[in-house]
PDB file of C-alpha atoms in Angstrom:
ATOM      1  CA  UNK A   1      17.431  -4.303  35.043  1.00  0.00           C
ATOM      2  CA  UNK A   2      14.706  -1.754  34.330  1.00  0.00           C
ATOM      3  CA  UNK A   3      11.463  -1.720  36.342  1.00  0.00           C
ATOM      4  CA  UNK A   4       8.327  -3.052  34.648  1.00  0.00           C
ATOM      5  CA  UNK A   5       6.035  -0.457  33.114  1.00  0.00           C
ATOM      6  CA  UNK A   6       2.427  -0.498  32.082  1.00  0.00           C
ATOM      7  CA  UNK A   7       1.268   0.772  28.657  1.00  0.00           C
ATOM      8  CA  UNK A   8       0.099   3.979  30.364  1.00  0.00           C
ATOM      9  CA  UNK A   9       3.547   4.435  31.955  1.00  0.00           C
ATOM     10  CA  UNK A  10       5.221   3.872  28.592  1.00  0.00           C
ATOM     11  CA  UNK A  11       3.064   6.474  26.872  1.00  0.00           C
ATOM     12  CA  UNK A  12       4.040   9.081  29.454  1.00  0.00           C
ATOM     13  CA  UNK A  13       7.776   8.392  29.166  1.00  0.00           C
ATOM     14  CA  UNK A  14       9.937   9.882  26.428  1.00  0.00           C
ATOM     15  CA  UNK A  15      10.853   7.462  23.677  1.00  0.00           C
ATOM     16  CA  UNK A  16      14.249   5.838  24.160  1.00  0.00           C
ATOM     17  CA  UNK A  17      16.932   6.554  21.641  1.00  0.00           C
ATOM     18  CA  UNK A  18      19.211   3.894  20.253  1.00  0.00           C
ATOM     19  CA  UNK A  19      22.466   4.088  18.287  1.00  0.00           C
ATOM     20  CA  UNK A  20      22.888   7.108  16.036  1.00  0.00           C
ATOM     21  CA  UNK A  21      20.074   8.961  17.877  1.00  0.00           C
ATOM     22  CA  UNK A  22      17.347   6.798  16.264  1.00  0.00           C
ATOM     23  CA  UNK A  23      14.225   6.103  18.296  1.00  0.00           C
ATOM     24  CA  UNK A  24      14.121   2.433  19.279  1.00  0.00           C
ATOM     25  CA  UNK A  25      10.484   2.254  18.116  1.00  0.00           C
ATOM     26  CA  UNK A  26      11.583   3.467  14.676  1.00  0.00           C
ATOM     27  CA  UNK A  27      14.109   0.636  14.413  1.00  0.00           C
ATOM     28  CA  UNK A  28      11.827  -2.074  15.774  1.00  0.00           C
ATOM     29  CA  UNK A  29       8.366  -1.012  14.609  1.00  0.00           C
ATOM     30  CA  UNK A  30       6.183  -3.315  12.550  1.00  0.00           C
ATOM     31  CA  UNK A  31       6.225  -2.793   8.782  1.00  0.00           C
ATOM     32  CA  UNK A  32       4.054  -4.355   6.128  1.00  0.00           C
ATOM     33  CA  UNK A  33       6.046  -7.056   4.380  1.00  0.00           C
ATOM     34  CA  UNK A  34       3.559  -8.416   1.884  1.00  0.00           C
ATOM     35  CA  UNK A  35      -0.027  -8.516   0.697  1.00  0.00           C
ATOM     36  CA  UNK A  36      -1.862 -11.514  -0.751  1.00  0.00           C
ATOM     37  CA  UNK A  37      -4.448 -10.443  -3.286  1.00  0.00           C
ATOM     38  CA  UNK A  38      -6.992 -12.721  -4.956  1.00  0.00           C
ATOM     39  CA  UNK A  39      -7.529 -11.770  -8.611  1.00  0.00           C
ATOM     40  CA  UNK A  40      -9.688 -12.991 -11.476  1.00  0.00           C
ATOM     41  CA  UNK A  41      -7.049 -13.024 -14.255  1.00  0.00           C
ATOM     42  CA  UNK A  42      -3.451 -13.547 -13.176  1.00  0.00           C
ATOM     43  CA  UNK A  43      -1.657 -12.314 -16.308  1.00  0.00           C
ATOM     44  CA  UNK A  44      -3.738  -9.154 -16.468  1.00  0.00           C
ATOM     45  CA  UNK A  45      -3.139  -8.420 -12.762  1.00  0.00           C
ATOM     46  CA  UNK A  46       0.619  -9.066 -13.073  1.00  0.00           C
ATOM     47  CA  UNK A  47       0.850  -6.616 -15.983  1.00  0.00           C
ATOM     48  CA  UNK A  48      -1.172  -4.006 -14.123  1.00  0.00           C
ATOM     49  CA  UNK A  49       0.879  -4.092 -10.902  1.00  0.00           C
ATOM     50  CA  UNK A  50       4.225  -4.345 -12.716  1.00  0.00           C
ATOM     51  CA  UNK A  51       3.418  -1.206 -14.683  1.00  0.00           C
ATOM     52  CA  UNK A  52       1.702   0.783 -11.940  1.00  0.00           C
ATOM     53  CA  UNK A  53       4.026   0.019  -9.021  1.00  0.00           C
ATOM     54  CA  UNK A  54       7.226  -0.882 -10.895  1.00  0.00           C
ATOM     55  CA  UNK A  55       7.317  -4.338  -9.304  1.00  0.00           C
ATOM     56  CA  UNK A  56       9.231  -7.285 -10.716  1.00  0.00           C
ATOM     57  CA  UNK A  57       8.034 -10.889 -10.929  1.00  0.00           C
ATOM     58  CA  UNK A  58      10.135 -12.964  -8.544  1.00  0.00           C
ATOM     59  CA  UNK A  59       8.277 -16.268  -8.880  1.00  0.00           C
ATOM     60  CA  UNK A  60       5.229 -17.523 -10.762  1.00  0.00           C
ATOM     61  CA  UNK A  61       3.079 -20.593 -11.277  1.00  0.00           C
ATOM     62  CA  UNK A  62      -0.058 -21.094 -13.365  1.00  0.00           C
ATOM     63  CA  UNK A  63      -2.205 -19.800 -10.487  1.00  0.00           C
ATOM     64  CA  UNK A  64      -0.014 -17.388  -8.518  1.00  0.00           C
ATOM     65  CA  UNK A  65       2.755 -14.812  -8.834  1.00  0.00           C
ATOM     66  CA  UNK A  66       5.072 -13.056  -6.401  1.00  0.00           C
ATOM     67  CA  UNK A  67       5.948  -9.467  -7.326  1.00  0.00           C
ATOM     68  CA  UNK A  68       8.627  -7.590  -5.378  1.00  0.00           C
ATOM     69  CA  UNK A  69       9.641  -3.962  -5.070  1.00  0.00           C
ATOM     70  CA  UNK A  70      13.120  -2.499  -4.783  1.00  0.00           C
ATOM     71  CA  UNK A  71      12.387  -1.849  -1.086  1.00  0.00           C
ATOM     72  CA  UNK A  72      11.599  -5.524  -0.464  1.00  0.00           C
ATOM     73  CA  UNK A  73       7.816  -5.142  -0.434  1.00  0.00           C
ATOM     74  CA  UNK A  74       5.968  -8.165  -1.765  1.00  0.00           C
ATOM     75  CA  UNK A  75       2.668  -8.592  -3.549  1.00  0.00           C
ATOM     76  CA  UNK A  76       1.369 -12.124  -3.961  1.00  0.00           C
ATOM     77  CA  UNK A  77      -1.298 -12.464  -6.642  1.00  0.00           C
ATOM     78  CA  UNK A  78      -3.488 -15.566  -6.546  1.00  0.00           C
ATOM     79  CA  UNK A  79      -5.799 -16.333  -9.446  1.00  0.00           C
ATOM     80  CA  UNK A  80      -9.374 -17.295  -8.658  1.00  0.00           C
ATOM     81  CA  UNK A  81     -10.356 -17.475 -12.330  1.00  0.00           C
ATOM     82  CA  UNK A  82     -13.063 -15.606 -14.169  1.00  0.00           C
ATOM     83  CA  UNK A  83     -15.884 -17.724 -12.720  1.00  0.00           C
ATOM     84  CA  UNK A  84     -15.079 -16.935  -9.064  1.00  0.00           C
ATOM     85  CA  UNK A  85     -17.682 -14.972  -7.141  1.00  0.00           C
ATOM     86  CA  UNK A  86     -16.561 -11.500  -6.079  1.00  0.00           C
ATOM     87  CA  UNK A  87     -16.636 -11.212  -2.300  1.00  0.00           C
ATOM     88  CA  UNK A  88     -16.706  -7.646  -0.993  1.00  0.00           C
ATOM     89  CA  UNK A  89     -16.929  -8.422   2.729  1.00  0.00           C
ATOM     90  CA  UNK A  90     -13.916  -9.769   4.586  1.00  0.00           C
ATOM     91  CA  UNK A  91     -10.645  -9.369   2.724  1.00  0.00           C
ATOM     92  CA  UNK A  92      -8.830  -6.542   1.022  1.00  0.00           C
ATOM     93  CA  UNK A  93     -11.000  -3.482   0.514  1.00  0.00           C
ATOM     94  CA  UNK A  94      -8.273  -1.309  -0.976  1.00  0.00           C
ATOM     95  CA  UNK A  95      -4.495  -1.031  -1.043  1.00  0.00           C
ATOM     96  CA  UNK A  96      -2.450   2.118  -0.509  1.00  0.00           C
ATOM     97  CA  UNK A  97       1.112   2.281  -1.752  1.00  0.00           C
ATOM     98  CA  UNK A  98       3.568   5.145  -1.393  1.00  0.00           C
ATOM     99  CA  UNK A  99       5.383   6.731  -4.340  1.00  0.00           C
ATOM    100  CA  UNK A 100       8.950   7.901  -3.678  1.00  0.00           C
ATOM    101  CA  UNK A 101       8.415  11.227  -5.484  1.00  0.00           C
ATOM    102  CA  UNK A 102       5.794  13.541  -6.956  1.00  0.00           C
ATOM    103  CA  UNK A 103       6.991  12.571 -10.431  1.00  0.00           C
ATOM    104  CA  UNK A 104       6.407   8.886  -9.679  1.00  0.00           C
ATOM    105  CA  UNK A 105       2.936   9.688  -8.326  1.00  0.00           C
ATOM    106  CA  UNK A 106       2.143  11.481 -11.592  1.00  0.00           C
ATOM    107  CA  UNK A 107       3.439   8.475 -13.559  1.00  0.00           C
ATOM    108  CA  UNK A 108       1.083   6.204 -11.591  1.00  0.00           C
ATOM    109  CA  UNK A 109      -1.827   8.556 -12.292  1.00  0.00           C
ATOM    110  CA  UNK A 110      -1.064   8.368 -16.008  1.00  0.00           C
ATOM    111  CA  UNK A 111      -0.834   4.566 -15.940  1.00  0.00           C
ATOM    112  CA  UNK A 112      -4.283   4.399 -14.346  1.00  0.00           C
ATOM    113  CA  UNK A 113      -5.684   6.808 -16.939  1.00  0.00           C
ATOM    114  CA  UNK A 114      -4.093   4.925 -19.827  1.00  0.00           C
ATOM    115  CA  UNK A 115      -5.617   1.671 -18.545  1.00  0.00           C
ATOM    116  CA  UNK A 116      -9.042   3.299 -18.053  1.00  0.00           C
ATOM    117  CA  UNK A 117      -8.714   2.367 -14.368  1.00  0.00           C
ATOM    118  CA  UNK A 118      -8.486   5.898 -12.937  1.00  0.00           C
ATOM    119  CA  UNK A 119     -11.014   6.970 -10.287  1.00  0.00           C
ATOM    120  CA  UNK A 120      -9.579  10.266  -9.094  1.00  0.00           C
ATOM    121  CA  UNK A 121      -6.887  12.288  -7.392  1.00  0.00           C
ATOM    122  CA  UNK A 122      -7.415  13.419  -3.815  1.00  0.00           C
ATOM    123  CA  UNK A 123      -5.570  15.600  -1.330  1.00  0.00           C
ATOM    124  CA  UNK A 124      -5.882  15.791   2.442  1.00  0.00           C
ATOM    125  CA  UNK A 125      -3.737  16.452   5.495  1.00  0.00           C
ATOM    126  CA  UNK A 126      -0.599  17.233   3.472  1.00  0.00           C
ATOM    127  CA  UNK A 127      -0.549  14.252   1.134  1.00  0.00           C
ATOM    128  CA  UNK A 128      -2.008  13.448  -2.286  1.00  0.00           C
ATOM    129  CA  UNK A 129      -3.212  10.109  -3.594  1.00  0.00           C
ATOM    130  CA  UNK A 130      -4.346   8.813  -6.948  1.00  0.00           C
ATOM    131  CA  UNK A 131      -6.939   6.098  -6.934  1.00  0.00           C
ATOM    132  CA  UNK A 132      -7.966   3.468  -9.417  1.00  0.00           C
ATOM    133  CA  UNK A 133      -9.202  -0.085  -9.771  1.00  0.00           C
ATOM    134  CA  UNK A 134      -7.121  -3.099 -10.652  1.00  0.00           C
ATOM    135  CA  UNK A 135      -8.358  -5.551 -13.317  1.00  0.00           C
ATOM    136  CA  UNK A 136     -10.344  -7.477 -10.662  1.00  0.00           C
ATOM    137  CA  UNK A 137     -12.058  -4.351  -9.353  1.00  0.00           C
ATOM    138  CA  UNK A 138      -9.998  -3.915  -6.162  1.00  0.00           C
ATOM    139  CA  UNK A 139      -9.301  -0.297  -5.269  1.00  0.00           C
ATOM    140  CA  UNK A 140      -5.610   0.566  -5.446  1.00  0.00           C
ATOM    141  CA  UNK A 141      -4.185   3.935  -4.446  1.00  0.00           C
ATOM    142  CA  UNK A 142      -0.728   5.464  -4.542  1.00  0.00           C
ATOM    143  CA  UNK A 143       0.124   8.385  -2.252  1.00  0.00           C
ATOM    144  CA  UNK A 144       2.890  10.941  -1.857  1.00  0.00           C
ATOM    145  CA  UNK A 145       4.469  11.851   0.444  1.00  0.00           C
ATOM    146  CA  UNK A 146       4.327   8.683   2.478  1.00  0.00           C
ATOM    147  CA  UNK A 147       3.282   8.301   6.106  1.00  0.00           C
ATOM    148  CA  UNK A 148       6.928   8.305   7.159  1.00  0.00           C
ATOM    149  CA  UNK A 149       7.170  11.890   5.863  1.00  0.00           C
ATOM    150  CA  UNK A 150       3.642  13.148   6.632  1.00  0.00           C
ATOM    151  CA  UNK A 151       2.195  11.081   9.491  1.00  0.00           C
ATOM    152  CA  UNK A 152      -1.475  10.262   9.134  1.00  0.00           C
ATOM    153  CA  UNK A 153      -3.394  11.721  12.060  1.00  0.00           C
ATOM    154  CA  UNK A 154      -6.987  10.775  11.259  1.00  0.00           C
ATOM    155  CA  UNK A 155      -8.997   8.196   9.376  1.00  0.00           C
ATOM    156  CA  UNK A 156      -9.758   9.517   5.905  1.00  0.00           C
ATOM    157  CA  UNK A 157     -13.289   9.176   4.517  1.00  0.00           C
ATOM    158  CA  UNK A 158     -12.019   6.797   1.796  1.00  0.00           C
ATOM    159  CA  UNK A 159     -11.690   4.068   4.421  1.00  0.00           C
ATOM    160  CA  UNK A 160     -15.500   3.985   4.725  1.00  0.00           C
ATOM    161  CA  UNK A 161     -16.305   4.068   0.993  1.00  0.00           C
ATOM    162  CA  UNK A 162     -17.651   0.928  -0.616  1.00  0.00           C
TER     163      UNK A 162
END
């Protein structure tokens, strides 16, 4: 049995390695599984996210849809209807996704431009992201390379933008 450690003790110790020389934290770390996003028009939002992120519809009702990615990521879209008030306080401010390649990032940029949803392309700290707005006005961004390849080491200014 190993002695108990405090968070400070853990930070000072080297990370333990598991099978195949993989850090235990890498195997057991938290990962985003899904996002629930309120939208004004369900069909329009489904089309947008299917095209932009190459997601497939897994389930749908008149008021909601579940879109899934090849990696298992899930995006739930819930329709509030066109008369719903837009709330910009608590809730999703923006979503960042990761493209598997530079070519896929460029495809996403073109989709945003074609849909007149493109805001801009930005680069910082070794990664690039394209930014746009979904049909309900929510900021959506796609970056490359992902944080697993280029770890994020600071909070980018975009986090504070309205």
